């Protein structure tokens, strides 16, 4: 039989030693003598509540907070401690009064205070296993030599608790050694789901792995991607943050700026340092906090001291839930905090029960007097103790909810469900093992722990809030959460407001959320703000949620959030650089300033040329017209007309026909003009050169011969053009490179004929050769008297033309890189051609037309001379000119030459 040996003069400290050695001696016979200073039930467990019953359940509650240095317990915890503990008493009362559940069986309890400290809770929980520890007491005697009084210890069949995960883990390691099932009402650490290590542990609240998933979903729903985490040192805080980090990594898109652990025994100023560390990544305004309510309160106090009210956006776990104690006097700092709590309901029956408690009717609760003093801020009279004059005396007439604010603590429902789960398991076990028996039968005395565990895992009933209570194979309850936000601005009374639910997926009412100062817009908690359209993300190495925004420059557009891509050659980016649009197509328009001047010159030239032609035709048989060589003059004037005409083709909208005529006429007009002029100068040169040798005229100086030579020279140009037609048929192209400046807004595609700069020069090269050759002959014929021929006007024409084209070359090729290249080159080319045509027209034919029209008296037939007379006169004039030049040179030399005779 299991016995407990009571004796005197022994300390409590061997209990801790037992706890440390239990795991090493499992399966062996254990012994322990249990010391006490008094014999009596009340003094045997001075810090516990004993409720007698046929079957006894254990209870672990944080009645007091963690004590300061050197003390195990601190101030009383009204909500988390007293409310929850009273919920167990309430549940026992309900079960014991229920004729359908465990009929004729009374449930009792042994309730202990954990003082919110795992080591202290371990020491206390050894009370639950004392009945299972055997000890040979035959050699034990009291100090007076008498044998010890042997009392049969109470046997605990199951434990309700604990609250904190760290406490539950510590206690579970002991209870499993003795196969005592445990059901927690608040412990949510994910590691407690390990059925290999904590096989006798179950809980009516979902594990933090569900809670962490819900918190990740909340953070993402608010558009945050950069948050910090705060965890109280211990299993609950650290495992909760670990789960949050693991889930966020798997989900992606969420980064942890800092992960800070709150020490178990924080030093002075520790929380101020924590706030300073959080401010190192000030963009991470969201703070995920898995901490006990004491640490939560100190964090809020430190934030307020740092004048950071409204900066941090807290997302609290179920340890914060909807509790008022962590935010007392810190409501402005906590405003906007989003918290999570397993889905619960306020139990109306408990409210009636608890508010009816008084000092007279609740003597079974040994801590109720302490609660009474704290709740009503008064002092009870105790024998031999004087009451502080500054504190009022408790009258005992005070009433909860009437004289002090009252709100049911959030885990009350789960405490009741945990007790009922144990009761339903015992009920099912009793039905199977003791059918028809009243009370506990032999098969349930004692209750086998592993069998009871199987019945616990099989329960399925509607709990106190109407929701199902059941466990999975790991002893976990399903995940059902309410999401709260602490609000002050949208209501007359500040408080927690339900803003959503989570049951495997999130339902969040964002429109019901209010933030610091009554703001409706969700604040940002991001490392980097989204890039503007047309900007790509350049990620910060090692931090996937942080990036720099780089503008897609040049002709790039934003392909995706990470990539800029160059637009196709015929397109340019849109103003916001999110896509590409076709590049606008342009051509030289008639109303353009670049076209007005060339067109004006061409029209003027055509009118002038037409006037000359009309005049020559009208006065075709007059001496001046005949003397100018009518046949070649008409050919030359045709060339000049075509030179002016090409301006209109160069400005007209490009097309296959226009491009064909451009090729044909661009070089043809100049070829005709300079072929005729070359034939003229060559004729003059040959005549006078022949005259120096002989009086017989040279060959091929007749008009027919001159026309034949001219057309032969022209045919070379035509042959080249037709070969070009055959090799590359004329067509249009759109040049996207010509007007492609650094600013894509200015990019244009230029519609033009397929004539490159090189092909244009090749087209004009033959005419340039004719022009240079004509100039050479003009120079050689410069000595011919003006009265005999038009060699000198042709010479001046060619000199001026050469100057015009020499100016044309640097302008034409110097603008090859300009965005206005097409306009400048077209204007330069057409103006140069018009000027060269105007020079030829003005120097060769305007004087003749002037004489014909205004001095007809000079347009008369002079005495006809023979070729020999003309040559002799010209030769004589040349010689006289040479002698005159020699004489002038000699006189100049005599003037400057010194006298060598001296």
CSV table of C-alpha atoms in Angstrom, one decimal, residues 66-480:
chain,number,residue,atom,x,y,z
A,66,UNK,CA,6.5,35.9,-10.1
A,67,UNK,CA,8.1,37.3,-7.0
A,68,UNK,CA,11.0,39.8,-6.9
A,69,UNK,CA,14.6,38.6,-6.3
A,70,UNK,CA,14.7,36.1,-3.5
A,71,UNK,CA,11.0,35.6,-3.2
A,72,UNK,CA,9.0,32.9,-5.1
A,73,UNK,CA,5.7,34.8,-5.3
A,74,UNK,CA,4.7,38.4,-5.9
A,75,UNK,CA,1.4,40.2,-6.0
A,76,UNK,CA,-1.9,38.5,-6.6
A,77,UNK,CA,-3.2,38.0,-10.1
A,78,UNK,CA,-6.9,38.8,-10.0
A,79,UNK,CA,-7.9,37.7,-13.5
A,80,UNK,CA,-5.4,35.2,-14.7
A,81,UNK,CA,-5.2,33.6,-11.2
A,82,UNK,CA,-8.3,34.0,-9.2
A,83,UNK,CA,-10.8,34.0,-12.1
A,84,UNK,CA,-9.4,30.9,-13.6
A,85,UNK,CA,-9.1,29.0,-10.3
A,86,UNK,CA,-12.7,30.0,-9.3
A,87,UNK,CA,-13.7,28.6,-12.8
A,88,UNK,CA,-12.4,25.2,-11.8
A,89,UNK,CA,-14.3,25.4,-8.5
A,90,UNK,CA,-17.4,26.5,-10.4
A,91,UNK,CA,-17.0,23.6,-12.9
A,92,UNK,CA,-16.7,21.1,-10.0
A,93,UNK,CA,-19.8,22.4,-8.4
A,94,UNK,CA,-21.7,22.1,-11.7
A,95,UNK,CA,-20.5,18.5,-12.3
A,96,UNK,CA,-21.1,17.4,-8.8
A,97,UNK,CA,-24.7,18.7,-9.0
A,98,UNK,CA,-25.3,17.1,-12.4
A,99,UNK,CA,-27.3,13.9,-12.0
A,100,UNK,CA,-26.3,12.7,-15.5
A,101,UNK,CA,-22.6,13.2,-15.4
A,102,UNK,CA,-20.7,11.0,-12.9
A,103,UNK,CA,-23.8,10.2,-10.9
A,104,UNK,CA,-23.1,9.2,-7.3
A,105,UNK,CA,-19.5,10.2,-7.7
A,106,UNK,CA,-18.1,13.4,-6.3
A,107,UNK,CA,-15.1,15.1,-7.8
A,108,UNK,CA,-12.6,16.7,-5.4
A,109,UNK,CA,-9.6,18.8,-6.0
A,110,UNK,CA,-6.2,19.8,-4.8
A,111,UNK,CA,-5.4,23.3,-6.2
A,112,UNK,CA,-1.9,24.7,-6.0
A,113,UNK,CA,-0.4,28.1,-6.8
A,114,UNK,CA,2.4,28.1,-9.4
A,115,UNK,CA,3.4,31.8,-8.7
A,116,UNK,CA,4.0,32.1,-12.4
A,117,UNK,CA,7.4,30.4,-12.1
A,118,UNK,CA,8.2,27.0,-13.6
A,119,UNK,CA,10.7,25.9,-10.9
A,120,UNK,CA,8.3,26.8,-8.1
A,121,UNK,CA,5.5,25.0,-9.9
A,122,UNK,CA,7.6,21.9,-10.2
A,123,UNK,CA,8.2,21.9,-6.5
A,124,UNK,CA,4.5,22.3,-5.9
A,125,UNK,CA,3.4,19.6,-8.3
A,126,UNK,CA,5.3,16.9,-6.5
A,127,UNK,CA,2.2,17.0,-4.2
A,128,UNK,CA,0.4,15.2,-7.0
A,129,UNK,CA,2.7,12.2,-7.2
A,130,UNK,CA,3.3,11.7,-3.5
A,131,UNK,CA,0.8,8.8,-3.4
A,132,UNK,CA,2.7,7.0,-6.1
A,133,UNK,CA,6.1,7.2,-4.3
A,134,UNK,CA,6.8,4.2,-2.0
A,135,UNK,CA,9.0,4.3,1.0
A,136,UNK,CA,10.0,1.7,3.6
A,137,UNK,CA,9.3,3.4,7.0
A,138,UNK,CA,10.2,0.6,9.3
A,139,UNK,CA,13.4,2.2,10.5
A,140,UNK,CA,11.9,5.7,10.9
A,141,UNK,CA,11.2,7.0,14.4
A,142,UNK,CA,10.1,10.4,15.7
A,143,UNK,CA,12.3,12.3,18.1
A,144,UNK,CA,10.5,10.8,21.0
A,145,UNK,CA,11.2,7.3,19.8
A,146,UNK,CA,7.6,6.6,18.8
A,147,UNK,CA,6.8,5.2,15.4
A,148,UNK,CA,5.4,7.7,12.9
A,149,UNK,CA,1.8,8.3,12.2
A,150,UNK,CA,1.0,6.9,8.8
A,151,UNK,CA,-1.7,8.6,6.8
A,152,UNK,CA,-3.0,7.5,3.4
A,153,UNK,CA,-2.2,10.2,0.9
A,154,UNK,CA,-4.7,11.5,-1.6
A,155,UNK,CA,-4.3,10.1,-5.1
A,156,UNK,CA,-4.5,12.6,-7.9
A,157,UNK,CA,-6.0,11.0,-11.1
A,158,UNK,CA,-5.5,14.0,-13.4
A,159,UNK,CA,-4.3,17.5,-13.4
A,160,UNK,CA,-6.0,20.6,-14.7
A,161,UNK,CA,-3.3,23.1,-15.8
A,162,UNK,CA,-0.9,24.7,-16.0
A,163,UNK,CA,-1.3,28.1,-17.4
A,164,UNK,CA,2.1,29.1,-18.8
A,165,UNK,CA,3.7,26.7,-21.3
A,166,UNK,CA,7.0,26.7,-19.4
A,167,UNK,CA,5.2,25.5,-16.3
A,168,UNK,CA,3.2,22.9,-18.2
A,169,UNK,CA,6.4,21.5,-19.8
A,170,UNK,CA,8.2,21.3,-16.4
A,171,UNK,CA,5.2,19.6,-14.7
A,172,UNK,CA,4.4,17.3,-17.7
A,173,UNK,CA,7.9,15.8,-17.5
A,174,UNK,CA,7.1,14.7,-13.9
A,175,UNK,CA,3.5,13.7,-14.4
A,176,UNK,CA,4.3,11.4,-17.4
A,177,UNK,CA,6.7,9.4,-15.2
A,178,UNK,CA,3.7,8.5,-13.0
A,179,UNK,CA,1.2,8.3,-15.9
A,180,UNK,CA,-1.0,11.1,-14.6
A,181,UNK,CA,-3.0,12.7,-17.5
A,182,UNK,CA,-2.8,16.5,-17.7
A,183,UNK,CA,-5.2,18.9,-19.5
A,184,UNK,CA,-4.1,22.5,-19.9
A,185,UNK,CA,-6.5,25.4,-20.3
A,186,UNK,CA,-3.9,28.0,-21.5
A,187,UNK,CA,-0.5,26.4,-22.5
A,188,UNK,CA,0.0,26.8,-26.2
A,189,UNK,CA,3.7,26.1,-26.9
A,190,UNK,CA,4.1,24.0,-30.1
A,191,UNK,CA,6.5,21.6,-28.5
A,192,UNK,CA,3.8,20.3,-26.2
A,193,UNK,CA,2.3,18.7,-29.4
A,194,UNK,CA,5.2,16.2,-29.3
A,195,UNK,CA,3.3,13.1,-28.4
A,196,UNK,CA,6.6,11.2,-27.8
A,197,UNK,CA,7.8,13.5,-25.1
A,198,UNK,CA,4.5,14.8,-23.7
A,199,UNK,CA,2.3,11.8,-24.2
A,200,UNK,CA,0.1,12.4,-21.1
A,201,UNK,CA,-0.4,16.1,-22.0
A,202,UNK,CA,-3.6,17.4,-23.6
A,203,UNK,CA,-5.1,20.9,-23.9
A,204,UNK,CA,-8.4,22.5,-24.8
A,205,UNK,CA,-6.7,25.4,-26.4
A,206,UNK,CA,-5.0,25.2,-29.8
A,207,UNK,CA,-1.2,25.2,-30.0
A,208,UNK,CA,0.8,28.2,-31.0
A,209,UNK,CA,1.5,26.7,-34.4
A,210,UNK,CA,-2.1,27.5,-35.2
A,211,UNK,CA,-1.8,30.8,-33.5
A,212,UNK,CA,1.4,31.6,-35.3
A,213,UNK,CA,-0.3,30.8,-38.6
A,214,UNK,CA,-3.2,33.1,-37.7
A,215,UNK,CA,-0.7,35.9,-36.8
A,216,UNK,CA,1.2,35.5,-40.0
A,217,UNK,CA,-2.1,35.7,-41.9
A,218,UNK,CA,-3.1,38.9,-39.9
A,219,UNK,CA,0.3,40.5,-40.7
A,220,UNK,CA,0.0,39.7,-44.4
A,221,UNK,CA,-3.6,40.9,-44.5
A,222,UNK,CA,-2.5,44.3,-43.2
A,223,UNK,CA,0.1,44.5,-45.9
A,224,UNK,CA,3.1,44.3,-43.6
A,225,UNK,CA,6.3,42.6,-44.7
A,226,UNK,CA,8.8,43.7,-42.1
A,227,UNK,CA,8.2,43.1,-38.4
A,228,UNK,CA,10.1,42.5,-35.2
A,229,UNK,CA,9.4,39.8,-32.6
A,230,UNK,CA,9.5,39.9,-28.9
A,231,UNK,CA,9.4,36.7,-26.8
A,232,UNK,CA,9.6,36.1,-23.1
A,233,UNK,CA,12.3,33.7,-22.2
A,234,UNK,CA,10.8,30.2,-21.8
A,235,UNK,CA,9.0,27.7,-23.8
A,236,UNK,CA,5.9,29.7,-24.5
A,237,UNK,CA,7.5,32.8,-25.9
A,238,UNK,CA,10.5,31.2,-27.7
A,239,UNK,CA,8.5,28.4,-29.3
A,240,UNK,CA,5.8,30.8,-30.3
A,241,UNK,CA,8.3,33.1,-32.1
A,242,UNK,CA,10.0,30.1,-33.6
A,243,UNK,CA,6.8,28.9,-35.1
A,244,UNK,CA,6.0,32.4,-36.4
A,245,UNK,CA,9.4,32.7,-38.0
A,246,UNK,CA,9.2,29.2,-39.5
A,247,UNK,CA,5.7,29.8,-41.0
A,248,UNK,CA,6.7,33.2,-42.3
A,249,UNK,CA,9.7,31.7,-44.0
A,250,UNK,CA,7.6,29.0,-45.6
A,251,UNK,CA,4.9,31.5,-46.7
A,252,UNK,CA,7.5,34.0,-48.0
A,253,UNK,CA,7.1,37.7,-48.3
A,254,UNK,CA,7.6,38.4,-44.6
A,255,UNK,CA,10.9,39.3,-43.0
A,256,UNK,CA,11.9,39.5,-39.4
A,257,UNK,CA,13.8,42.8,-38.7
A,258,UNK,CA,14.8,41.8,-35.1
A,259,UNK,CA,14.0,38.9,-32.8
A,260,UNK,CA,14.5,39.9,-29.2
A,261,UNK,CA,14.2,37.7,-26.1
A,262,UNK,CA,13.0,39.2,-22.8
A,263,UNK,CA,15.2,37.7,-20.0
A,264,UNK,CA,13.5,35.6,-17.4
A,265,UNK,CA,14.9,37.9,-14.7
A,266,UNK,CA,15.2,41.3,-16.5
A,267,UNK,CA,17.7,43.7,-15.1
A,268,UNK,CA,16.8,47.4,-14.4
A,269,UNK,CA,16.6,49.3,-17.7
A,270,UNK,CA,16.3,46.1,-19.7
A,271,UNK,CA,13.0,47.1,-21.3
A,272,UNK,CA,14.4,50.5,-22.2
A,273,UNK,CA,17.2,48.7,-24.1
A,274,UNK,CA,14.7,46.5,-25.8
A,275,UNK,CA,12.8,49.6,-27.1
A,276,UNK,CA,16.1,51.2,-28.3
A,277,UNK,CA,16.9,48.0,-30.2
A,278,UNK,CA,13.5,48.0,-31.8
A,279,UNK,CA,14.1,51.6,-32.9
A,280,UNK,CA,17.2,50.5,-34.8
A,281,UNK,CA,14.9,49.2,-37.4
A,282,UNK,CA,12.2,51.9,-37.1
A,283,UNK,CA,10.5,50.9,-40.3
A,284,UNK,CA,9.5,47.6,-38.7
A,285,UNK,CA,6.7,49.2,-36.7
A,286,UNK,CA,4.8,45.9,-36.3
A,287,UNK,CA,5.9,44.0,-33.2
A,288,UNK,CA,4.9,40.4,-32.8
A,289,UNK,CA,4.8,39.7,-29.1
A,290,UNK,CA,4.7,36.3,-27.4
A,291,UNK,CA,5.2,37.3,-23.8
A,292,UNK,CA,3.6,37.0,-20.4
A,293,UNK,CA,1.4,39.8,-19.3
A,294,UNK,CA,4.0,41.2,-16.9
A,295,UNK,CA,6.5,41.5,-19.7
A,296,UNK,CA,3.9,43.0,-22.0
A,297,UNK,CA,3.1,45.7,-19.4
A,298,UNK,CA,6.8,46.6,-19.0
A,299,UNK,CA,7.3,46.8,-22.7
A,300,UNK,CA,4.4,49.3,-23.0
A,301,UNK,CA,5.7,51.3,-20.1
A,302,UNK,CA,9.2,51.5,-21.7
A,303,UNK,CA,7.7,52.6,-25.0
A,304,UNK,CA,5.8,55.4,-23.2
A,305,UNK,CA,8.9,56.5,-21.4
A,306,UNK,CA,10.7,56.7,-24.8
A,307,UNK,CA,7.8,59.0,-26.1
A,308,UNK,CA,7.0,56.4,-28.8
A,309,UNK,CA,3.2,56.3,-28.2
A,310,UNK,CA,1.6,55.3,-31.5
A,311,UNK,CA,4.8,54.3,-33.2
A,312,UNK,CA,4.8,50.6,-32.5
A,313,UNK,CA,1.9,48.4,-33.8
A,314,UNK,CA,1.6,45.4,-31.5
A,315,UNK,CA,0.3,42.0,-32.6
A,316,UNK,CA,-0.2,40.1,-29.4
A,317,UNK,CA,-0.6,36.4,-28.8
A,318,UNK,CA,-3.2,34.8,-26.6
A,319,UNK,CA,-1.2,35.6,-23.5
A,320,UNK,CA,-2.3,39.2,-24.1
A,321,UNK,CA,-5.7,38.3,-25.6
A,322,UNK,CA,-8.4,40.6,-24.3
A,323,UNK,CA,-6.8,41.2,-20.8
A,324,UNK,CA,-7.0,44.6,-19.2
A,325,UNK,CA,-4.2,44.0,-16.7
A,326,UNK,CA,-1.3,44.4,-19.2
A,327,UNK,CA,-2.5,47.7,-20.5
A,328,UNK,CA,-3.6,49.4,-17.2
A,329,UNK,CA,-2.4,53.0,-17.4
A,330,UNK,CA,-0.8,52.3,-20.8
A,331,UNK,CA,-4.0,52.5,-22.9
A,332,UNK,CA,-2.6,55.2,-25.2
A,333,UNK,CA,0.4,53.0,-26.0
A,334,UNK,CA,-1.7,49.9,-26.6
A,335,UNK,CA,-4.2,51.7,-28.8
A,336,UNK,CA,-4.5,49.8,-32.1
A,337,UNK,CA,-2.9,46.6,-30.8
A,338,UNK,CA,-4.2,43.5,-32.5
A,339,UNK,CA,-4.5,40.5,-30.3
A,340,UNK,CA,-5.5,36.9,-30.7
A,341,UNK,CA,-7.4,34.7,-28.4
A,342,UNK,CA,-8.8,31.2,-28.8
A,343,UNK,CA,-12.5,31.6,-29.7
A,344,UNK,CA,-14.4,32.0,-26.5
A,345,UNK,CA,-17.6,33.1,-25.0
A,346,UNK,CA,-18.5,34.7,-21.8
A,347,UNK,CA,-20.0,32.1,-19.5
A,348,UNK,CA,-23.0,33.7,-17.9
A,349,UNK,CA,-23.4,31.1,-15.2
A,350,UNK,CA,-19.8,31.8,-14.1
A,351,UNK,CA,-20.5,35.6,-13.9
A,352,UNK,CA,-23.5,34.9,-11.6
A,353,UNK,CA,-21.4,32.5,-9.5
A,354,UNK,CA,-18.3,34.8,-9.2
A,355,UNK,CA,-20.1,38.1,-8.6
A,356,UNK,CA,-22.0,36.4,-5.7
A,357,UNK,CA,-18.8,35.3,-4.0
A,358,UNK,CA,-18.1,37.0,-0.7
A,359,UNK,CA,-15.8,36.6,2.3
A,360,UNK,CA,-18.6,34.6,4.0
A,361,UNK,CA,-19.5,32.2,1.3
A,362,UNK,CA,-16.1,31.5,-0.2
A,363,UNK,CA,-14.0,30.4,2.6
A,364,UNK,CA,-12.8,27.4,0.6
A,365,UNK,CA,-10.6,29.7,-1.4
A,366,UNK,CA,-7.7,30.5,0.8
A,367,UNK,CA,-6.6,33.4,-1.5
A,368,UNK,CA,-9.9,35.0,-1.7
A,369,UNK,CA,-9.3,37.4,1.2
A,370,UNK,CA,-6.1,38.6,-0.5
A,371,UNK,CA,-8.1,39.1,-3.7
A,372,UNK,CA,-10.7,41.0,-1.8
A,373,UNK,CA,-8.2,43.4,-0.4
A,374,UNK,CA,-6.7,44.0,-3.8
A,375,UNK,CA,-9.9,44.3,-5.7
A,376,UNK,CA,-11.6,46.7,-3.3
A,377,UNK,CA,-8.4,48.5,-2.3
A,378,UNK,CA,-9.1,48.0,1.4
A,379,UNK,CA,-7.6,46.1,4.3
A,380,UNK,CA,-9.1,43.2,6.3
A,381,UNK,CA,-8.7,43.2,10.1
A,382,UNK,CA,-6.4,40.5,11.4
A,383,UNK,CA,-5.7,39.7,15.0
A,384,UNK,CA,-2.5,41.3,16.2
A,385,UNK,CA,-2.0,43.3,13.0
A,386,UNK,CA,-2.6,47.1,12.9
A,387,UNK,CA,-4.3,48.5,9.8
A,388,UNK,CA,-2.5,51.3,7.9
A,389,UNK,CA,-4.3,54.5,8.6
A,390,UNK,CA,-4.0,55.5,4.9
A,391,UNK,CA,-6.0,52.4,3.8
A,392,UNK,CA,-9.7,52.0,4.3
A,393,UNK,CA,-11.0,49.0,6.3
A,394,UNK,CA,-12.8,46.3,4.4
A,395,UNK,CA,-16.4,46.0,5.7
A,396,UNK,CA,-17.2,42.7,4.0
A,397,UNK,CA,-20.3,44.3,2.5
A,398,UNK,CA,-18.5,45.1,-0.8
A,399,UNK,CA,-19.7,43.3,-3.8
A,400,UNK,CA,-17.9,42.3,-7.0
A,401,UNK,CA,-19.2,44.1,-10.1
A,402,UNK,CA,-21.2,46.5,-8.0
A,403,UNK,CA,-18.4,48.2,-6.2
A,404,UNK,CA,-15.5,47.4,-8.6
A,405,UNK,CA,-15.3,46.8,-12.3
A,406,UNK,CA,-15.7,43.2,-13.4
A,407,UNK,CA,-15.0,41.4,-16.7
A,408,UNK,CA,-14.7,37.7,-17.1
A,409,UNK,CA,-11.2,36.6,-17.8
A,410,UNK,CA,-10.7,35.1,-21.3
A,411,UNK,CA,-9.6,31.6,-20.3
A,412,UNK,CA,-12.5,30.9,-17.9
A,413,UNK,CA,-14.3,29.0,-20.6
A,414,UNK,CA,-11.3,26.8,-21.3
A,415,UNK,CA,-10.8,26.0,-17.6
A,416,UNK,CA,-14.4,24.9,-17.4
A,417,UNK,CA,-14.0,22.8,-20.6
A,418,UNK,CA,-10.8,21.2,-19.3
A,419,UNK,CA,-12.6,20.1,-16.1
A,420,UNK,CA,-15.5,18.9,-18.0
A,421,UNK,CA,-13.2,17.0,-20.4
A,422,UNK,CA,-11.7,15.2,-17.5
A,423,UNK,CA,-15.2,14.5,-16.1
A,424,UNK,CA,-16.5,13.1,-19.4
A,425,UNK,CA,-13.5,10.9,-19.7
A,426,UNK,CA,-14.1,9.5,-16.1
A,427,UNK,CA,-17.8,9.1,-16.9
A,428,UNK,CA,-17.1,7.0,-20.0
A,429,UNK,CA,-14.5,5.0,-18.1
A,430,UNK,CA,-17.0,4.4,-15.3
A,431,UNK,CA,-19.6,3.3,-17.7
A,432,UNK,CA,-17.2,0.7,-19.3
A,433,UNK,CA,-15.5,-0.5,-16.1
A,434,UNK,CA,-18.3,-0.2,-13.6
A,435,UNK,CA,-21.6,-0.8,-15.4
A,436,UNK,CA,-24.5,-0.3,-13.1
A,437,UNK,CA,-22.3,0.4,-10.1
A,438,UNK,CA,-23.0,3.3,-7.9
A,439,UNK,CA,-19.8,5.2,-7.0
A,440,UNK,CA,-16.3,4.1,-7.7
A,441,UNK,CA,-15.9,0.4,-8.2
A,442,UNK,CA,-12.8,-1.6,-7.6
A,443,UNK,CA,-11.7,-1.5,-11.2
A,444,UNK,CA,-11.4,2.3,-10.9
A,445,UNK,CA,-9.6,2.2,-7.5
A,446,UNK,CA,-7.0,3.3,-8.3
A,447,UNK,CA,-7.7,4.9,-11.7
A,448,UNK,CA,-5.2,3.7,-14.3
A,449,UNK,CA,-3.6,6.8,-15.9
A,450,UNK,CA,-3.0,5.4,-19.3
A,451,UNK,CA,-6.5,4.1,-19.6
A,452,UNK,CA,-7.9,7.4,-18.5
A,453,UNK,CA,-5.7,9.1,-21.1
A,454,UNK,CA,-7.3,7.1,-23.9
A,455,UNK,CA,-10.7,8.1,-22.6
A,456,UNK,CA,-9.6,11.8,-22.6
A,457,UNK,CA,-8.4,11.6,-26.2
A,458,UNK,CA,-11.8,10.1,-27.2
A,459,UNK,CA,-14.1,12.8,-25.7
A,460,UNK,CA,-16.3,14.8,-27.9
A,461,UNK,CA,-18.9,17.1,-26.4
A,462,UNK,CA,-20.2,20.6,-26.6
A,463,UNK,CA,-18.3,22.8,-24.2
A,464,UNK,CA,-19.5,25.6,-22.0
A,465,UNK,CA,-19.6,28.0,-25.0
A,466,UNK,CA,-21.4,25.6,-27.3
A,467,UNK,CA,-18.3,24.8,-29.3
A,468,UNK,CA,-17.1,21.2,-29.7
A,469,UNK,CA,-14.4,20.0,-27.3
A,470,UNK,CA,-12.2,17.3,-28.8
A,471,UNK,CA,-8.6,16.3,-29.1
A,472,UNK,CA,-6.4,15.1,-32.0
A,473,UNK,CA,-3.8,12.3,-31.7
A,474,UNK,CA,-1.4,14.8,-30.1
A,475,UNK,CA,-3.9,16.0,-27.6
A,476,UNK,CA,-4.4,19.4,-29.3
A,477,UNK,CA,-7.7,21.1,-29.7
A,478,UNK,CA,-8.7,22.5,-33.1
A,479,UNK,CA,-7.7,26.0,-33.9
A,480,UNK,CA,-10.4,28.6,-33.5
